[in-house]
Short mmCIF file of C-alpha atoms in Angstrom, two decimals:
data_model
loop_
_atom_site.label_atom_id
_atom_site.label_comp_id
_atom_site.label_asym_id
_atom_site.label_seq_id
_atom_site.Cartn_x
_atom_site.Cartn_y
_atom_site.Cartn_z
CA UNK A 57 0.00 0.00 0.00
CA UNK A 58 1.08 3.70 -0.82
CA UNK A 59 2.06 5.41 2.08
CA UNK A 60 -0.73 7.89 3.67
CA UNK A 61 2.39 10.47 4.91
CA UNK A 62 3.67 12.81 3.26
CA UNK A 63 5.10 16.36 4.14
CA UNK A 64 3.65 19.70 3.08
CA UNK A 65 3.55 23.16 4.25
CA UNK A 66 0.02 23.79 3.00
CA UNK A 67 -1.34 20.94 4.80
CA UNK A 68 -5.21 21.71 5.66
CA UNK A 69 -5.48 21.45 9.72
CA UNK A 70 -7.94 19.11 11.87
CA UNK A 71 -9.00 20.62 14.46
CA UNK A 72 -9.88 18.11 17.36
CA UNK A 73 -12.89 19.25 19.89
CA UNK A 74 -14.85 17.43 22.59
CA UNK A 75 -18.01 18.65 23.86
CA UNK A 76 -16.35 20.69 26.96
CA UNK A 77 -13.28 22.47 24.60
CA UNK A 78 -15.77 23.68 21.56
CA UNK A 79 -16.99 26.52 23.14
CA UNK A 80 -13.58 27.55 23.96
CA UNK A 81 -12.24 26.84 20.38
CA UNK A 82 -15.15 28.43 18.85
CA UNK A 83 -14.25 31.64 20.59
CA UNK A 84 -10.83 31.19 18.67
CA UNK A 85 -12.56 31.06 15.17
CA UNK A 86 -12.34 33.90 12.46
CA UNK A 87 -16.77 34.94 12.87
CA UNK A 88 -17.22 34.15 9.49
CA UNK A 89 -16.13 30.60 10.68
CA UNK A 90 -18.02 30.60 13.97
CA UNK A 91 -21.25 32.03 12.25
CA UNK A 92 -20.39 28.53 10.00
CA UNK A 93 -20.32 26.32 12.39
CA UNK A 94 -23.33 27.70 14.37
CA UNK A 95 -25.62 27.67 11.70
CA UNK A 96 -24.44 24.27 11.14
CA UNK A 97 -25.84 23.36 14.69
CA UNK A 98 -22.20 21.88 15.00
CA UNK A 99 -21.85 20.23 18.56
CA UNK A 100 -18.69 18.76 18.85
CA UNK A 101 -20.61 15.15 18.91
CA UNK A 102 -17.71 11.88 18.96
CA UNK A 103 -17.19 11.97 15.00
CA UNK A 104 -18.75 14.89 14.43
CA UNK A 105 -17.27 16.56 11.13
CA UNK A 106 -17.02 19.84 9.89
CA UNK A 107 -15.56 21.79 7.08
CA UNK A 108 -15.12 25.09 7.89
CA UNK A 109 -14.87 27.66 4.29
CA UNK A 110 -12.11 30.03 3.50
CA UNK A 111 -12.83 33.40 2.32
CA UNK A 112 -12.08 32.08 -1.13
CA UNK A 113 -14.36 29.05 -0.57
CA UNK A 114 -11.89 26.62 0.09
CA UNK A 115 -11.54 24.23 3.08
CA UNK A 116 -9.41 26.44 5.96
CA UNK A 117 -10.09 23.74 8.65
CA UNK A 118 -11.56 20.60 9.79
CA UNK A 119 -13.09 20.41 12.77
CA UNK A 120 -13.67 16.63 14.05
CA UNK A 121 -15.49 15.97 17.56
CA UNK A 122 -13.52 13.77 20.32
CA UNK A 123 -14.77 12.04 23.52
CA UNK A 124 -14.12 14.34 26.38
CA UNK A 125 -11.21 13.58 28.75
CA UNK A 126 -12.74 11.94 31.40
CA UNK A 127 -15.40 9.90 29.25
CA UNK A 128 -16.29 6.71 30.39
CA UNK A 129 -15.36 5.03 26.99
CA UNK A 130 -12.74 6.69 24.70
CA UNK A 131 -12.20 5.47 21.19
CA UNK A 132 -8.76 6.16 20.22
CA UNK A 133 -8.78 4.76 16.69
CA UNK A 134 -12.02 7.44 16.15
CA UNK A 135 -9.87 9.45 14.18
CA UNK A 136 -9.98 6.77 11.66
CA UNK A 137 -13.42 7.50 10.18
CA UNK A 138 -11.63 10.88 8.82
CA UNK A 139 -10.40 9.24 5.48
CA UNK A 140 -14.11 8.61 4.74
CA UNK A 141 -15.34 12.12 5.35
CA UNK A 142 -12.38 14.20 3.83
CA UNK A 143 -12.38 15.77 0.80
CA UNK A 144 -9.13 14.98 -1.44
CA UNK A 145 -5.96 17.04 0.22
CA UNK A 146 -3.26 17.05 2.34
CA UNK A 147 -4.27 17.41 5.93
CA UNK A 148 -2.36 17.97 9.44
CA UNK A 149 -3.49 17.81 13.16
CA UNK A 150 -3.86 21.30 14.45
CA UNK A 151 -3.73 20.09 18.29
CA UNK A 152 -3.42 16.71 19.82
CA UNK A 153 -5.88 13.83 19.88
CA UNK A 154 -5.90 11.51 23.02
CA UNK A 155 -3.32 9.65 21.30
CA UNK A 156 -0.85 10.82 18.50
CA UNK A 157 0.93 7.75 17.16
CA UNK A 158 -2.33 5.72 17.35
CA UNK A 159 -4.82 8.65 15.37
CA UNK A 160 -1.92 8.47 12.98
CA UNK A 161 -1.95 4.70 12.76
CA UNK A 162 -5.94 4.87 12.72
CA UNK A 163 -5.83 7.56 9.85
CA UNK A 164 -3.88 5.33 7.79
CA UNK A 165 -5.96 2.02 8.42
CA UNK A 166 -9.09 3.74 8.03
CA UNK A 167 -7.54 4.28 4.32
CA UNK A 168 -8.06 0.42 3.71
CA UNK A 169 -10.84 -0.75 0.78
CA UNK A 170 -11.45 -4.50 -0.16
CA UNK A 171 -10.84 -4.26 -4.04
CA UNK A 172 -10.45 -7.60 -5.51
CA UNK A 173 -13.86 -8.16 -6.68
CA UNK A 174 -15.49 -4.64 -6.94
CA UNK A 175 -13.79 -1.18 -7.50
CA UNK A 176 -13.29 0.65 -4.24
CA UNK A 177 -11.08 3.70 -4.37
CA UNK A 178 -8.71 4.25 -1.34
CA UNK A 179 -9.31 7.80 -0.01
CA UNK A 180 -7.34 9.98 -2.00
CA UNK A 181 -6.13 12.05 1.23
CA UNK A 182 -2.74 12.37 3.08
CA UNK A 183 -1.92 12.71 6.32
CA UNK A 184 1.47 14.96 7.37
CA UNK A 185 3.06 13.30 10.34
CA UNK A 186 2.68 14.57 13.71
CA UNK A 187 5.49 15.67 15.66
CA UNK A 188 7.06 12.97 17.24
CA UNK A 189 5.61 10.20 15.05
CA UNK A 190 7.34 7.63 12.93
CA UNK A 191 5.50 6.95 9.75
CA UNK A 192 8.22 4.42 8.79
CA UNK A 193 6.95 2.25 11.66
CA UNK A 194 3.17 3.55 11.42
CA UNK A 195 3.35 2.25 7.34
CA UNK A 196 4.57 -0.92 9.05
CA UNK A 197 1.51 -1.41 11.01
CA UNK A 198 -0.97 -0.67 8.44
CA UNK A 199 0.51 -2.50 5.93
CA UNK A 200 0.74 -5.74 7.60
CA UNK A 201 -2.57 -5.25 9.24
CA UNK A 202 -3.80 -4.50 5.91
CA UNK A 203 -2.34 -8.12 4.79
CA UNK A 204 -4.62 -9.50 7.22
CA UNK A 205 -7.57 -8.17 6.09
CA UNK A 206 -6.87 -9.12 2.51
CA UNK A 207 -6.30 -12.49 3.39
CA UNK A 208 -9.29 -12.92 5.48
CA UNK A 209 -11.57 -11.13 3.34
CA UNK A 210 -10.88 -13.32 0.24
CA UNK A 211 -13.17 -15.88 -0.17
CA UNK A 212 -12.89 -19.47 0.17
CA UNK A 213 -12.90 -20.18 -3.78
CA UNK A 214 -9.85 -18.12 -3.86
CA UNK A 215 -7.92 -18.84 -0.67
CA UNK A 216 -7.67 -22.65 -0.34
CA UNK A 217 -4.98 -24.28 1.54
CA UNK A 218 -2.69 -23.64 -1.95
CA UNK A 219 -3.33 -20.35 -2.00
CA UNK A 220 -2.11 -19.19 1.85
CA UNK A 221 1.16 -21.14 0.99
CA UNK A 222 1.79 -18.62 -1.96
CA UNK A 223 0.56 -15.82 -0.16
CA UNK A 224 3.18 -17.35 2.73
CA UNK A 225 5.60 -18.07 0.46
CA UNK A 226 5.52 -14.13 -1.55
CA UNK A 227 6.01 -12.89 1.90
CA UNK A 228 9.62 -14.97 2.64
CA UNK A 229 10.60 -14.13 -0.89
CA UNK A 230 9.77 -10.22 -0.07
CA UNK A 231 12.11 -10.56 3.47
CA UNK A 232 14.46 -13.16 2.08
CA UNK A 233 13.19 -15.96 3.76
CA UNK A 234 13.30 -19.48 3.64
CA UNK A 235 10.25 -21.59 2.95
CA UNK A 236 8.99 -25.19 2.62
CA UNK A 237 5.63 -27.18 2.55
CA UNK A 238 4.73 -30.42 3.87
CA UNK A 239 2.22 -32.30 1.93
CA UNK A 240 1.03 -35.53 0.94
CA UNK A 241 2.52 -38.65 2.77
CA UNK A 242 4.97 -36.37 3.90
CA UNK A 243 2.29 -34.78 5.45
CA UNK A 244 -0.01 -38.17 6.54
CA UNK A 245 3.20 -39.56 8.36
CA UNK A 246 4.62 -36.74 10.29
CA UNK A 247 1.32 -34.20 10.31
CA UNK A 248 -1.35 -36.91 10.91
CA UNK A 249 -3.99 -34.22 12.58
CA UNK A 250 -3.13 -31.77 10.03
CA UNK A 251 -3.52 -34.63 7.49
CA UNK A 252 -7.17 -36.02 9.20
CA UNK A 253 -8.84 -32.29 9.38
CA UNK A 254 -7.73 -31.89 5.78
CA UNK A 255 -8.01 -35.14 3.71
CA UNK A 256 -12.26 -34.71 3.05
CA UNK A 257 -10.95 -31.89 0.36
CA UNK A 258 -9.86 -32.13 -2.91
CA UNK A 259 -7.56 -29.11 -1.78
CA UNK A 260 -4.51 -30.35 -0.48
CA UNK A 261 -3.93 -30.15 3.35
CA UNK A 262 -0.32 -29.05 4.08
CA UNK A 263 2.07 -27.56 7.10
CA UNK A 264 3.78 -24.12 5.71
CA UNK A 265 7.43 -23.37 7.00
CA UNK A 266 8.67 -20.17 7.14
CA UNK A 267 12.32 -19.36 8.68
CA UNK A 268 13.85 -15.93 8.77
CA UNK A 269 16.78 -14.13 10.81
CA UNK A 270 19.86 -14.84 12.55
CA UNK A 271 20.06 -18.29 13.96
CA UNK A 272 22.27 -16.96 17.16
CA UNK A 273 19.18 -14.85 18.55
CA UNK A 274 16.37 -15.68 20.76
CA UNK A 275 14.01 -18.10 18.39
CA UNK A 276 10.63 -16.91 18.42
CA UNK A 277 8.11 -19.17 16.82
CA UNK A 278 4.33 -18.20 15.23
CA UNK A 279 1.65 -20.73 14.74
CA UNK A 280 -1.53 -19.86 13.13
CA UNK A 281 -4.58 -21.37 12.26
CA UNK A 282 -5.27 -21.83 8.70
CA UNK A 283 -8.75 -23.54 8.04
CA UNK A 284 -9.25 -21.81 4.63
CA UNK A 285 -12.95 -22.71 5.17
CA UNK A 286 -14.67 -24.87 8.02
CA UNK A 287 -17.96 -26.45 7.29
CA UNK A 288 -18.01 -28.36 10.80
CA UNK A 289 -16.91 -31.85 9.12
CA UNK A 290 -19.24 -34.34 9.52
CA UNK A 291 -20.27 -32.48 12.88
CA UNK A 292 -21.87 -29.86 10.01
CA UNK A 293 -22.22 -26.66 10.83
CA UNK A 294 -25.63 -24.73 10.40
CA UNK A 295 -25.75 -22.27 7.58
CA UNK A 296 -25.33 -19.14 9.55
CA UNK A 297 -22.74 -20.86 11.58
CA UNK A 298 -20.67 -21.41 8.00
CA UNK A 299 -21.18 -17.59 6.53
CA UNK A 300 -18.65 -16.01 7.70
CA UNK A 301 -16.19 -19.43 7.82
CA UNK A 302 -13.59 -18.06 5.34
CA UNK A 303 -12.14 -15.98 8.18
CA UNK A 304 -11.43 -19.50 10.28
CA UNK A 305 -7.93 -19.06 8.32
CA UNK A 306 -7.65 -15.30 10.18
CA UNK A 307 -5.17 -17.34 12.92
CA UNK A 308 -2.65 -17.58 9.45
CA UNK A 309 -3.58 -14.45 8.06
CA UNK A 310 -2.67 -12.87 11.53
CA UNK A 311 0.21 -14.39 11.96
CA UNK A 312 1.79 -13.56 8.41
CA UNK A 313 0.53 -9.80 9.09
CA UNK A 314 2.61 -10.26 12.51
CA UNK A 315 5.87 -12.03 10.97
CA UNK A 316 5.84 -8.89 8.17
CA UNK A 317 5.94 -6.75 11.31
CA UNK A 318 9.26 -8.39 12.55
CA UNK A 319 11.04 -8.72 9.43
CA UNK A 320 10.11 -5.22 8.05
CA UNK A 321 11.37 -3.73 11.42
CA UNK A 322 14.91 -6.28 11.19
CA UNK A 323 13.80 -7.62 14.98
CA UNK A 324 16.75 -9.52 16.41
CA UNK A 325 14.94 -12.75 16.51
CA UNK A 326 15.09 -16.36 14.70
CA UNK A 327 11.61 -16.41 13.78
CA UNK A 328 9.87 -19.04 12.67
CA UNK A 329 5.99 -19.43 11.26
CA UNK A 330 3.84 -22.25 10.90
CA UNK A 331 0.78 -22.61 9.35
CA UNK A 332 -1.12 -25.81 8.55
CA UNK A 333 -3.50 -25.36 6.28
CA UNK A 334 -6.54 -27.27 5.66
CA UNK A 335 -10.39 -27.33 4.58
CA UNK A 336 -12.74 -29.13 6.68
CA UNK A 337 -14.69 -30.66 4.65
CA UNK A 338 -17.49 -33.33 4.17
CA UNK A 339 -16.95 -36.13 1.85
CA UNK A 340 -16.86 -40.10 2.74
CA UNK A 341 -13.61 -39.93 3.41
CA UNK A 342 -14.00 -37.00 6.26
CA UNK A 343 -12.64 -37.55 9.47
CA UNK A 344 -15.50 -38.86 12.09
CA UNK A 345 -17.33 -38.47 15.41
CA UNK A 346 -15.30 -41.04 17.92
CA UNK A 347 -12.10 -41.65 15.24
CA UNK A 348 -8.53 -41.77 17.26
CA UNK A 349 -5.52 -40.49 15.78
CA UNK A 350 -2.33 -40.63 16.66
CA UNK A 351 -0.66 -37.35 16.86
CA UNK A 352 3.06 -35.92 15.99
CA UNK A 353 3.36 -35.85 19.47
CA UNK A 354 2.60 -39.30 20.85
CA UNK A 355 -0.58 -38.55 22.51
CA UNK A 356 -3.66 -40.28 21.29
CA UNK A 357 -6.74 -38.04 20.08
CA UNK A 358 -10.43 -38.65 20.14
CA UNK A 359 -12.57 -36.90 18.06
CA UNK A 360 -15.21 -35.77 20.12
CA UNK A 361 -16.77 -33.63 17.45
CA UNK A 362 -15.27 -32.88 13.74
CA UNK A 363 -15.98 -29.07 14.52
CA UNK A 364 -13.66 -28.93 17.30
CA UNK A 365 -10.88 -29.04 14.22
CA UNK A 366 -8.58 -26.16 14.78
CA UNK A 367 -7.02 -27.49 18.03
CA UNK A 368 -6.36 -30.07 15.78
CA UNK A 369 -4.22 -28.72 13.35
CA UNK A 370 -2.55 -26.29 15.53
CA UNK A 371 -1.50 -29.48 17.85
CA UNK A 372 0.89 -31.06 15.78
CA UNK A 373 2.63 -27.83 14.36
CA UNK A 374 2.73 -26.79 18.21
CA UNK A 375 4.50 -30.03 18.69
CA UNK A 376 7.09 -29.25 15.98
CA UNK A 377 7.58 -26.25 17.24
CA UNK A 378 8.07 -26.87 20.83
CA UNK A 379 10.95 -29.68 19.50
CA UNK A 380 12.91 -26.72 19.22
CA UNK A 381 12.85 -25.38 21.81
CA UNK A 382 12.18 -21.62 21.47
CA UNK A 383 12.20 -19.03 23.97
CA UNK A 384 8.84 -17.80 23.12
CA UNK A 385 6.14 -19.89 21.28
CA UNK A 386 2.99 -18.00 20.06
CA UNK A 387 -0.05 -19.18 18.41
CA UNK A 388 -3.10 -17.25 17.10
CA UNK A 389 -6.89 -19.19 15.96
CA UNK A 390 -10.09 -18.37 15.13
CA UNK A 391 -11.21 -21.20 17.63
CA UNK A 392 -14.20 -21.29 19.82
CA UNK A 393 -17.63 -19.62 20.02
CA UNK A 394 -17.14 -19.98 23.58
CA UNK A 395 -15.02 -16.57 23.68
CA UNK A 396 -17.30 -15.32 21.83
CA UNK A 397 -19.81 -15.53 24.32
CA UNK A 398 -17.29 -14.89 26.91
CA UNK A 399 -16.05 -11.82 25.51
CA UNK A 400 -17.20 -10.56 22.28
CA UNK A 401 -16.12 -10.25 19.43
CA UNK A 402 -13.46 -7.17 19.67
CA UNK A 403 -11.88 -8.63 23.11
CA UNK A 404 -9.87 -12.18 22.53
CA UNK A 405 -8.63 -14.39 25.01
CA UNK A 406 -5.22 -14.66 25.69
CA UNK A 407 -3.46 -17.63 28.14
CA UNK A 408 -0.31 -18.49 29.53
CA UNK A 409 1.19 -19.38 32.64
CA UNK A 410 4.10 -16.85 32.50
CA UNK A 411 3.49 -14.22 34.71
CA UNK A 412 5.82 -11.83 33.60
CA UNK A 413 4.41 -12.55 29.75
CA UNK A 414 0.97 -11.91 30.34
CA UNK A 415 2.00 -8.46 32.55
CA UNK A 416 3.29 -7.20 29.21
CA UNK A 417 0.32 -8.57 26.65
CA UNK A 418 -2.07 -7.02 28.77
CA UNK A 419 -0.01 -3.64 28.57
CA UNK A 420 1.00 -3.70 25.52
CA UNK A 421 -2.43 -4.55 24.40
CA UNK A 422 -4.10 -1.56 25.94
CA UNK A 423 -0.94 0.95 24.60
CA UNK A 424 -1.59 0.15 21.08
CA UNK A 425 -5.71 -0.20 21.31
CA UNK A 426 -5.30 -3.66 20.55
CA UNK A 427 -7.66 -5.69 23.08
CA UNK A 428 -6.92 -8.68 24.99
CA UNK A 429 -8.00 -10.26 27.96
CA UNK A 430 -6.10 -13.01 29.91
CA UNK A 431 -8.23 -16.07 30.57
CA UNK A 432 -7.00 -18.95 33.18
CA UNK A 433 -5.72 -22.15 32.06
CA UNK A 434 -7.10 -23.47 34.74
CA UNK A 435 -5.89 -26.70 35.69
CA UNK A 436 -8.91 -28.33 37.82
CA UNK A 437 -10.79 -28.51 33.95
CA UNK A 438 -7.81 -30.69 32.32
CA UNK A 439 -9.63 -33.78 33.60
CA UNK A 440 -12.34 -33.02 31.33
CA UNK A 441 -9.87 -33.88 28.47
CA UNK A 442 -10.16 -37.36 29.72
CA UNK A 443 -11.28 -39.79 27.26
CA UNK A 444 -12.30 -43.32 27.94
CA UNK A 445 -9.98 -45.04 24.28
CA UNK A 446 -7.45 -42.64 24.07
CA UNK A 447 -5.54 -40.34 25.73
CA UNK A 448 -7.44 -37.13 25.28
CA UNK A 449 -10.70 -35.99 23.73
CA UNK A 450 -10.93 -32.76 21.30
CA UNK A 451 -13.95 -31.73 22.57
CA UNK A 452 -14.69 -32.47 26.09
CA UNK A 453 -19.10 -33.22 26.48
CA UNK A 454 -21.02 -30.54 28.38
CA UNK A 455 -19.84 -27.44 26.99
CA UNK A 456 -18.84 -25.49 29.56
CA UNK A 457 -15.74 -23.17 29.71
CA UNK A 458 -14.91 -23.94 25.75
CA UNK A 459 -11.75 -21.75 25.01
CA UNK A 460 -10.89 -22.50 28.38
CA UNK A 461 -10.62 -26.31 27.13
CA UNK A 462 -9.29 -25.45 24.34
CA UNK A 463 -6.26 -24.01 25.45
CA UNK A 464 -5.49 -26.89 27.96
CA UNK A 465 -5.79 -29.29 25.17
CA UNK A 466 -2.69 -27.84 23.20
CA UNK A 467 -0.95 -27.15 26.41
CA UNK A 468 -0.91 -30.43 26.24
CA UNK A 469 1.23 -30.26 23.48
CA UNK A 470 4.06 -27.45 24.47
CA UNK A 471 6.57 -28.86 27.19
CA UNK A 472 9.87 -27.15 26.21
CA UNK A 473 9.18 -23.86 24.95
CA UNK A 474 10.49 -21.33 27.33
CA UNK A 475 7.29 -19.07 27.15
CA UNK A 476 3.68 -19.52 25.77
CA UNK A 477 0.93 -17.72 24.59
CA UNK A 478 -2.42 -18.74 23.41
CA UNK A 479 -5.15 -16.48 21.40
CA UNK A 480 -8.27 -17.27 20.39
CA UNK A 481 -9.40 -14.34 18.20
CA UNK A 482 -12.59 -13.58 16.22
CA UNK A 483 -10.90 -12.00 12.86
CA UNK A 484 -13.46 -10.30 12.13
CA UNK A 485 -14.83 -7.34 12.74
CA UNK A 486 -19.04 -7.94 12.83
CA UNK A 487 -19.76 -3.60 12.16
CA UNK A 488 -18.10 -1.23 10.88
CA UNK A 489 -16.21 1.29 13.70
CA UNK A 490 -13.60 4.02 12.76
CA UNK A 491 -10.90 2.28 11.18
CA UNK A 492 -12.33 -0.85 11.13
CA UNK A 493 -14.20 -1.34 8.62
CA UNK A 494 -16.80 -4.17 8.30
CA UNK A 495 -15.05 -8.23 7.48
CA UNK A 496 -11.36 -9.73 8.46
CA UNK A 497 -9.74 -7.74 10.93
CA UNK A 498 -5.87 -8.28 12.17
CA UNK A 499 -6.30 -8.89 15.89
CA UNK A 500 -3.67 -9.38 18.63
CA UNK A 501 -0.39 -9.17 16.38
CA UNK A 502 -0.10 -5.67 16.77
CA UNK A 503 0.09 -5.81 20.78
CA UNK A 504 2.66 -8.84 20.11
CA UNK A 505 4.41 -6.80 17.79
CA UNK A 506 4.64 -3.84 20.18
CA UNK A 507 5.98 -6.63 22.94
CA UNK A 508 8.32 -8.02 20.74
CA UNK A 509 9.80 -4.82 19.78
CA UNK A 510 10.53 -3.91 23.33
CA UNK A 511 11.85 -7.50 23.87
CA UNK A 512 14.31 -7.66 21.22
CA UNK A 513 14.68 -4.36 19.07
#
């Protein structure tokens, strides 16, 4: 994506105002400009817009309503709606939103238009920096977030399992990466969950491998889930339930948005990303209800219910990753209605048992308006994994405390990583807010790239 920066000493200025400074800036406006914006019945409202004329009938300023200081609920990213009200032009803050760096970072993702299938033009505005704000690293952000949302909001048809390995694969060419992609009876021997979720499709399941960086530093591995489309399996989902399934690959997508975030900003990290891809589908070779697999790891799977299918797949690449050992092991899926419920759909869940770890997630979470919440993996529910033939079910009966379960089931599979982290994210975002517009969202990897930044810059 073009960047939205771009320096200028005619810049047109944005004047932010909250309902308790307007009558105080009005007082500072030429009367021509006041008389404007009274006979407007202008208010200063959150997102309330106004272009106030020049003499000559231009645009002198913007004025854009804030939430006051001490509002219950501030949105920080509000500033992102501007792109969609703004006339073409160059543009500058005036005075200083709540936050700077993130009304700059909202500016440019509220820039973002799907375009693959329909025209949508991108906003044909700029945005000078504000003082103190990198756009190098803000262009970082948006671009990779923007990633994210491409590769969610593609559709199935077009974004099969062979599809995210070239969109993987573009992205180690772009950074000089390596790459490689397990598939077949490659796949079936060393994969065999990844293999079982995937084999009902005519598409291909396979494990993408992406390495990048210097092997001497701290090795920092990504997993993400990549169901390019999830009708339930045989456990088949109702139609509303499958809608909106092309996003159950938004684990991958957010990943690949994150691991464009470290490379672009030359992190001092071996990083690693995995992503096994797969389509759960429903043919009479599908996976079924009560079926035991073996997995990479040893332990012995029953399938509780064929919907339960991104633990799955994220089990035996957690297991290959956790071989190696890394200091910090990270994975990201679109994975259970129950956080939904839980949460919503703009808060994910995030576990781990390091205390120091989650300290910084949550911060670094709420610094760059990125929500998370930390959920217990709470070890009086692990007995619900029991299973009476094998060593653990996927989907314990009952249904209570679902991403809860979830996460203890692939602990079960990370013993020698030196630090954890689980998130179960949504994707997606269900209506459109300022900056984020309506479909795939990028979720979480901006609050792990802000961690990871301070960890190893």
């Amino acid at each position: 994506m073009p960047s939205v920066f771009e320096t200028s000493s005619t810049a047109i200025p944005i004047t932010f105002v909250t309902k308790s400074s307007w009558d105080q800036v009005a007082e500072t406006l030429p009367p021509a400009q006041r008389q404007f914006a009274t006979a407007s019945a202008y208010s200063a409202e959150p997102g309330g817009y106004l272009a106030l004329p020049a003499p000559d009938g231009a645009i002198a300023q913007v004025l854009f309503g804030l939430e006051d200081e001490g509002a219950r609920s501030r949105d920080l990213f509000r500033p992102g709606a501007l792109p969609g009200l703004l006339p073409p032009g160059t543009y500058r803050f005036a005075n200083a939103p709540h936050d700077a760096r993130l009304a700059a970072l909202a500016f440019a993702l509220g820039c973002y238009r799907f375009s693959r299938y329909r025209k949508a033009e991108r906003p044909e505005v700029r945005l000078v920096p504000p003082d103190g704000v990198d756009a190098a690293e803000i262009d970082r952000i948006a671009d990779a977030a923007m990633l994210a949302r491409d590769l969610i909001n593609t559709p199935s048809n077009d974004m099969g399992p062979e599809q995210l390995a070239a969109a993987a694969q573009a992205l180690a060419a772009e950074f000089g990466a390596s790459f490689n992609c397990t598939i077949g009876e490659d796949l079936k021997t060393n994969f065999p969950l990844i293999h079982a979720v995937g084999m009902a499709s005519d598409r291909a399941p396979r494990l993408i491998d992406i390495g990048w960086g210097d092997p001497a530093h701290p090795k920092v591995t990504l997993v993400g889930k990549g169901v390019c489309f999830d009708t339930g399996g045989l456990d088949l989902k109702p139609s509303s339930g499958m809608l909106i399934m092309k996003k159950d690959m938004g684990g991958a997508a957010n990943v690949l948005a994150l691991a464009r975030m470290v490379m672009d900003a030359k992190l001092k990290v071996r990083l690693r990303v995995l992503i096994p891809a797969v389509e759960n589908a429903v043919a009479g070779n599908a996976f079924r209800p009560l079926d035991i697999f073996t997995s990479r790891k040893g332990i012995t799977v029953e399938i509780g219910n064929t919907d339960a299918e991104g633990r799955l797949v994220l089990a035996d690449a957690l297991a290959l990753a956790d071989e190696e050992k890394p200091d910090l092991l990270i994975d990201l899926g679109t994975l259970t209605g129950a956080a939904r419920v839980a949460l919503g759909p703009d808060l994910p869940p995030f576990y781990t048992n390091d205390e120091t770890l989650a300290t910084e997630v949550a911060r670094c979470a709420v610094k760059e308006n990125d929500p998370l919440w930390r959920m217990p993996l709470w070890p009086p529910y692990d007995a619900w994994l029991d299973s009476k033939t094998a060593t653990i079910t996927n989907a314990p009966s009952g249904g209570f405390a679902g991403s809860i379960t979830c996460a203890l089931f692939l602990q079960r599979f990370v013993e020698h990583a030196g630090s954890w982290l689980h998130v179960d994210i949504y994707g997606w975002t269900p209506s459109a807010k300022p900056a984020r517009p309506e479909g795939g969202e990028c979720q979480a990897a901006r609050a792990i790239y802000a961690l990871l930044s301070e960890r190893y810059a």
